[in-house]
PDB file of C-alpha atoms in Angstrom:
ATOM      1  CA  MET C  87     -22.792   5.409 -13.798  1.00 90.00           C
ATOM      2  CA  ARG C  88     -20.406   2.461 -13.900  1.00 93.00           C
ATOM      3  CA  GLY C  89     -17.238   1.837 -12.102  1.00 95.00           C
ATOM      4  CA  TYR C  90     -14.827  -0.815 -10.896  1.00 96.00           C
ATOM      5  CA  ILE C  91     -13.223  -1.834  -7.650  1.00 97.00           C
ATOM      6  CA  LEU C  92      -9.621  -2.906  -8.511  1.00 96.00           C
ATOM      7  CA  TYR C  93      -7.806  -5.432  -6.399  1.00 96.00           C
ATOM      8  CA  ASP C  94      -5.028  -7.872  -6.944  1.00 94.00           C
ATOM      9  CA  ASN C  95      -6.213 -11.442  -6.189  1.00 95.00           C
ATOM     10  CA  GLU C  96      -4.552 -11.676  -2.831  1.00 91.00           C
ATOM     11  CA  GLY C  97      -6.056  -8.346  -1.658  1.00 91.00           C
ATOM     12  CA  TYR C  98      -9.414  -9.359  -2.929  1.00 95.00           C
ATOM     13  CA  GLN C  99      -9.434 -12.611  -0.998  1.00 95.00           C
ATOM     14  CA  ARG C 100      -8.692 -10.659   2.226  1.00 91.00           C
ATOM     15  CA  ASN C 101     -11.225  -7.888   1.415  1.00 92.00           C
ATOM     16  CA  LYS C 102     -13.975  -9.638  -0.407  1.00 95.00           C
ATOM     17  CA  ALA C 103     -16.669  -8.708   2.131  1.00 95.00           C
ATOM     18  CA  PHE C 104     -15.638  -5.048   1.859  1.00 94.00           C
ATOM     19  CA  SER C 105     -15.878  -5.172  -1.884  1.00 96.00           C
ATOM     20  CA  GLU C 106     -19.373  -6.639  -1.653  1.00 96.00           C
ATOM     21  CA  LEU C 107     -20.397  -3.953   0.755  1.00 95.00           C
ATOM     22  CA  LEU C 108     -19.248  -1.296  -1.740  1.00 95.00           C
ATOM     23  CA  ILE C 109     -21.134  -2.981  -4.572  1.00 97.00           C
ATOM     24  CA  ALA C 110     -24.380  -3.189  -2.502  1.00 97.00           C
ATOM     25  CA  TYR C 111     -23.995   0.454  -1.408  1.00 96.00           C
ATOM     26  CA  GLY C 112     -23.367   1.543  -4.960  1.00 95.00           C
ATOM     27  CA  GLU C 113     -26.497  -0.200  -6.227  1.00 96.00           C
ATOM     28  CA  LYS C 114     -28.640   1.764  -3.615  1.00 96.00           C
ATOM     29  CA  LYS C 115     -27.151   5.011  -5.190  1.00 95.00           C
ATOM     30  CA  GLY C 116     -27.661   3.929  -8.855  1.00 96.00           C
ATOM     31  CA  ILE C 117     -23.912   3.185  -9.332  1.00 96.00           C
ATOM     32  CA  HIS C 118     -23.082  -0.121 -10.965  1.00 96.00           C
ATOM     33  CA  LEU C 119     -19.856  -1.434  -9.484  1.00 97.00           C
ATOM     34  CA  LYS C 120     -17.922  -4.519 -10.443  1.00 96.00           C
ATOM     35  CA  THR C 121     -14.757  -5.936  -8.918  1.00 97.00           C
ATOM     36  CA  VAL C 122     -11.918  -6.473 -11.330  1.00 96.00           C
ATOM     37  CA  LEU C 123      -8.566  -8.210 -10.651  1.00 96.00           C
ATOM     38  CA  ARG C 124      -5.237  -6.663 -11.555  1.00 95.00           C
ATOM     39  CA  GLU C 125      -4.124 -10.010 -12.804  1.00 96.00           C
ATOM     40  CA  ASP C 126      -6.894  -9.875 -15.456  1.00 95.00           C
ATOM     41  CA  LEU C 127      -5.866  -6.516 -16.887  1.00 95.00           C
ATOM     42  CA  ILE C 128      -3.075  -5.724 -19.350  1.00 92.00           C
ATOM     43  CA  PRO C 129      -1.883  -2.086 -19.763  1.00 92.00           C
ATOM     44  CA  SER C 130      -1.424  -1.744 -23.538  1.00 90.00           C
ATOM     45  CA  MET C 131      -0.827   0.602 -26.430  1.00 88.00           C
ATOM     46  CA  LYS C 132      -3.222   0.378 -29.332  1.00 87.00           C
ATOM     47  CA  ASN C 133      -3.244   2.902 -32.193  1.00 90.00           C
ATOM     48  CA  SER C 134      -0.796   5.016 -30.236  1.00 90.00           C
ATOM     49  CA  SER C 135      -3.317   5.276 -27.306  1.00 88.00           C
ATOM     50  CA  LEU C 136      -3.251   3.748 -23.814  1.00 88.00           C
ATOM     51  CA  VAL C 137      -5.714   0.940 -23.345  1.00 88.00           C
ATOM     52  CA  ILE C 138      -6.510  -1.418 -20.599  1.00 89.00           C
ATOM     53  CA  ALA C 139      -6.972  -4.782 -22.254  1.00 88.00           C
ATOM     54  CA  THR C 140      -8.571  -7.686 -20.527  1.00 90.00           C
ATOM     55  CA  LYS C 141      -7.312 -11.245 -20.728  1.00 89.00           C
ATOM     56  CA  ASN C 142     -10.633 -12.259 -22.523  1.00 86.00           C
ATOM     57  CA  GLY C 143      -9.716  -9.759 -25.376  1.00 84.00           C
ATOM     58  CA  GLY C 144     -11.944  -6.886 -24.328  1.00 85.00           C
ATOM     59  CA  GLU C 145     -11.142  -3.421 -23.032  1.00 84.00           C
ATOM     60  CA  LEU C 146     -11.930  -2.103 -19.599  1.00 85.00           C
ATOM     61  CA  GLN C 147     -14.222   0.904 -19.905  1.00 84.00           C
ATOM     62  CA  GLY C 148     -16.024   2.677 -17.086  1.00 87.00           C
ATOM     63  CA  ASP C 149     -16.536   6.106 -15.382  1.00 92.00           C
ATOM     64  CA  PHE C 150     -14.144   5.559 -12.559  1.00 96.00           C
ATOM     65  CA  ILE C 151     -12.101   2.980 -10.573  1.00 96.00           C
ATOM     66  CA  ILE C 152     -11.713   2.582  -6.785  1.00 96.00           C
ATOM     67  CA  ASN C 153      -8.085   1.531  -6.686  1.00 95.00           C
ATOM     68  CA  ARG C 154      -7.418  -0.967  -3.851  1.00 93.00           C
ATOM     69  CA  CYS C 155      -4.414  -2.383  -5.577  1.00 91.00           C
ATOM     70  CA  ILE C 156      -0.773  -1.797  -4.669  1.00 87.00           C
ATOM     71  CA  ASP C 157       0.649  -0.989  -8.111  1.00 90.00           C
ATOM     72  CA  PRO C 158       1.633   2.647  -8.503  1.00 91.00           C
ATOM     73  CA  LEU C 159       2.797   2.285 -12.204  1.00 92.00           C
ATOM     74  CA  PHE C 160      -0.636   0.753 -13.078  1.00 93.00           C
ATOM     75  CA  ALA C 161      -2.383   3.505 -11.179  1.00 94.00           C
ATOM     76  CA  GLU C 162      -0.400   6.094 -13.207  1.00 93.00           C
ATOM     77  CA  PHE C 163      -1.267   4.216 -16.445  1.00 92.00           C
ATOM     78  CA  LEU C 164      -5.038   4.392 -15.485  1.00 92.00           C
ATOM     79  CA  MET C 165      -4.791   8.157 -14.724  1.00 92.00           C
ATOM     80  CA  ARG C 166      -2.901   8.943 -18.028  1.00 91.00           C
ATOM     81  CA  GLN C 167      -5.606   7.042 -19.813  1.00 87.00           C
ATOM     82  CA  GLY C 168      -8.025   9.581 -18.363  1.00 85.00           C
ATOM     83  CA  ILE C 169      -9.904   7.265 -15.932  1.00 88.00           C
ATOM     84  CA  LYS C 170     -11.137   8.921 -12.756  1.00 93.00           C
ATOM     85  CA  LEU C 171      -9.211   7.028 -10.051  1.00 94.00           C
ATOM     86  CA  PHE C 172      -9.865   7.030  -6.315  1.00 94.00           C
ATOM     87  CA  ASN C 173      -6.549   6.280  -4.683  1.00 92.00           C
ATOM     88  CA  SER C 174      -4.317   7.926  -7.167  1.00 91.00           C
ATOM     89  CA  ALA C 175      -0.861   6.833  -8.295  1.00 92.00           C
ATOM     90  CA  GLU C 176       0.677   9.337  -5.812  1.00 93.00           C
ATOM     91  CA  VAL C 177      -1.464   8.047  -2.909  1.00 92.00           C
ATOM     92  CA  CYS C 178      -0.598   4.509  -3.945  1.00 89.00           C
ATOM     93  CA  ARG C 179       3.162   5.304  -4.142  1.00 91.00           C
ATOM     94  CA  ILE C 180       3.253   7.103  -0.757  1.00 92.00           C
ATOM     95  CA  CYS C 181       0.899   5.042   1.366  1.00 88.00           C
ATOM     96  CA  ASN C 182       2.454   1.688   0.402  1.00 88.00           C
ATOM     97  CA  ASP C 183       5.937   2.575   1.524  1.00 92.00           C
ATOM     98  CA  LYS C 184       6.217   3.274   5.321  1.00 91.00           C
ATOM     99  CA  ARG C 185       9.283   5.487   4.698  1.00 93.00           C
ATOM    100  CA  LEU C 186       7.452   7.780   2.168  1.00 93.00           C
ATOM    101  CA  THR C 187       4.490   7.831   4.546  1.00 91.00           C
ATOM    102  CA  HIS C 188       6.591   8.958   7.375  1.00 92.00           C
ATOM    103  CA  MET C 189       8.174  11.674   5.205  1.00 93.00           C
ATOM    104  CA  TYR C 190       4.880  12.863   4.002  1.00 94.00           C
ATOM    105  CA  PHE C 191       3.243  13.084   7.430  1.00 92.00           C
ATOM    106  CA  ALA C 192       6.354  14.808   8.887  1.00 93.00           C
ATOM    107  CA  GLN C 193       5.042  18.007   7.339  1.00 94.00           C
ATOM    108  CA  TYR C 194       2.239  17.890   9.903  1.00 93.00           C
ATOM    109  CA  PRO C 195       3.903  18.255  13.267  1.00 90.00           C
ATOM    110  CA  HIS C 196       0.620  17.856  15.169  1.00 92.00           C
ATOM    111  CA  ILE C 197       0.429  14.133  14.039  1.00 87.00           C
ATOM    112  CA  PRO C 198       2.658  12.070  16.405  1.00 85.00           C
ATOM    113  CA  MET C 199       4.781   9.347  14.865  1.00 85.00           C
ATOM    114  CA  ALA C 200       7.251   6.806  16.385  1.00 86.00           C
ATOM    115  CA  ASP C 201      10.871   7.700  16.270  1.00 89.00           C
ATOM    116  CA  SER C 202      12.278   5.927  13.252  1.00 92.00           C
ATOM    117  CA  VAL C 203      15.341   5.593  11.089  1.00 93.00           C
ATOM    118  CA  PHE C 204      15.326   4.611   7.418  1.00 92.00           C
ATOM    119  CA  LEU C 205      18.161   2.168   6.724  1.00 90.00           C
ATOM    120  CA  ASN C 206      19.515   0.427   3.665  1.00 86.00           C
ATOM    121  CA  HIS C 207      22.816  -0.968   2.387  1.00 83.00           C
ATOM    122  CA  TYR C 208      24.708   2.252   3.085  1.00 88.00           C
ATOM    123  CA  ASN C 209      24.245   1.785   6.842  1.00 82.00           C
ATOM    124  CA  GLU C 210      23.557  -1.929   7.447  1.00 77.00           C
ATOM    125  CA  ASP C 211      25.157  -2.115  10.908  1.00 79.00           C
ATOM    126  CA  TYR C 212      23.604   1.068  12.349  1.00 82.00           C
ATOM    127  CA  THR C 213      21.491   0.445  15.385  1.00 82.00           C
ATOM    128  CA  PRO C 214      20.336   3.790  16.878  1.00 83.00           C
ATOM    129  CA  TYR C 215      18.082   2.588  19.645  1.00 85.00           C
ATOM    130  CA  ALA C 216      18.564   0.434  22.718  1.00 87.00           C
ATOM    131  CA  PHE C 217      16.819  -2.946  22.539  1.00 91.00           C
ATOM    132  CA  PRO C 218      13.992  -3.842  22.188  1.00 91.00           C
ATOM    133  CA  GLN C 219      13.360  -2.260  18.800  1.00 91.00           C
ATOM    134  CA  ILE C 220      10.750  -2.616  16.051  1.00 90.00           C
ATOM    135  CA  LEU C 221      11.950  -3.758  12.667  1.00 91.00           C
ATOM    136  CA  LYS C 222       9.752  -3.137   9.608  1.00 93.00           C
ATOM    137  CA  ALA C 223       9.907  -3.743   5.950  1.00 91.00           C
ATOM    138  CA  PRO C 224       8.853  -0.578   4.071  1.00 91.00           C
ATOM    139  CA  ALA C 225       6.294  -2.368   1.932  1.00 86.00           C
ATOM    140  CA  GLY C 226       4.907  -4.814   4.513  1.00 84.00           C
ATOM    141  CA  HIS C 227       1.194  -4.913   4.920  1.00 78.00           C
ATOM    142  CA  GLY C 228      -1.394  -6.317   7.455  1.00 72.00           C
ATOM    143  CA  GLY C 229       1.304  -6.732  10.180  1.00 75.00           C
ATOM    144  CA  GLU C 230       3.505  -8.821   8.022  1.00 82.00           C
ATOM    145  CA  GLN C 231       7.283  -8.130   8.034  1.00 89.00           C
ATOM    146  CA  VAL C 232       7.050  -6.427  11.429  1.00 90.00           C
ATOM    147  CA  PHE C 233       9.374  -7.850  14.078  1.00 91.00           C
ATOM    148  CA  TRP C 234       9.920  -7.176  17.823  1.00 91.00           C
ATOM    149  CA  ILE C 235      13.702  -7.319  18.096  1.00 91.00           C
ATOM    150  CA  ASN C 236      15.187  -8.059  21.557  1.00 93.00           C
ATOM    151  CA  ASN C 237      18.871  -8.302  20.651  1.00 92.00           C
ATOM    152  CA  GLU C 238      21.544  -8.064  18.002  1.00 88.00           C
ATOM    153  CA  LYS C 239      21.138 -11.756  17.037  1.00 91.00           C
ATOM    154  CA  GLU C 240      17.411 -11.299  16.372  1.00 91.00           C
ATOM    155  CA  LEU C 241      18.174  -8.176  14.302  1.00 88.00           C
ATOM    156  CA  LYS C 242      20.541 -10.305  12.103  1.00 86.00           C
ATOM    157  CA  ASP C 243      18.170 -13.176  11.931  1.00 89.00           C
ATOM    158  CA  HIS C 244      15.444 -10.892  10.484  1.00 88.00           C
ATOM    159  CA  PHE C 245      17.682  -8.879   8.290  1.00 84.00           C
ATOM    160  CA  ILE C 246      15.839  -6.754   5.736  1.00 86.00           C
ATOM    161  CA  SER C 247      18.058  -4.601   3.387  1.00 86.00           C
ATOM    162  CA  ASP C 248      15.696  -1.658   3.096  1.00 90.00           C
ATOM    163  CA  ARG C 249      14.075  -1.193   6.491  1.00 90.00           C
ATOM    164  CA  LEU C 250      12.745   1.009   9.162  1.00 91.00           C
ATOM    165  CA  LEU C 251      13.932   0.613  12.772  1.00 92.00           C
ATOM    166  CA  GLN C 252      11.714   2.180  15.413  1.00 91.00           C
ATOM    167  CA  ALA C 253      11.941   2.696  19.138  1.00 88.00           C
ATOM    168  CA  PRO C 254       8.878   1.165  20.939  1.00 86.00           C
ATOM    169  CA  VAL C 255       6.155   3.691  21.810  1.00 80.00           C
ATOM    170  CA  LYS C 256       4.960   4.019  25.371  1.00 75.00           C
ATOM    171  CA  ASN C 257       2.077   1.530  25.243  1.00 69.00           C
ATOM    172  CA  ILE C 258       4.122  -1.619  24.553  1.00 68.00           C
ATOM    173  CA  GLY C 259       2.026  -4.458  23.309  1.00 66.00           C
ATOM    174  CA  ARG C 260      -0.682  -2.207  21.838  1.00 67.00           C
ATOM    175  CA  ASP C 261      -0.995  -2.363  18.087  1.00 65.00           C
ATOM    176  CA  LEU C 262      -1.972   0.968  16.634  1.00 66.00           C
ATOM    177  CA  ARG C 263      -2.604   1.286  12.889  1.00 66.00           C
ATOM    178  CA  VAL C 264      -3.559   4.361  10.854  1.00 65.00           C
ATOM    179  CA  TYR C 265      -5.408   3.881   7.625  1.00 63.00           C
ATOM    180  CA  VAL C 266      -5.215   6.566   5.025  1.00 60.00           C
TER     181      VAL C 266
END
């Protein structure tokens, strides 16, 4: 069995050790894994069929792909080509947008989530919580584009058009992340 671990270059640089662990574990189970970079793959049409071309002129062929790349359209392309994909286009779409993730998990009332508002250009000046507040970009990753906001000036200094504002949770200063 042959599969690929798909990353974009930036993600691969951060997660190279994890990719190598997956490859080593796969070898123990008789699964040949290889890391491929999104930047080296070109979604294409050939003879009216979907094809993943490689920059060196070949085509990507394997039994499955472990998708670690944030590109829902490319994930959809892979799925429509018939490739077994772990981290589907839908998972990629939902889990890489904090707003969609909150909406999805709201159907499970036993999972606690921070009070949040989803704001955009329709309600730029709305500030529902007393300061301090947490400001997040919906597509931020790894703690990037997350700001502790103490006052109105800081909110304007870190303006993000599409954003989440959250009231701080009870354990201020404790970073809690949930990986899906």
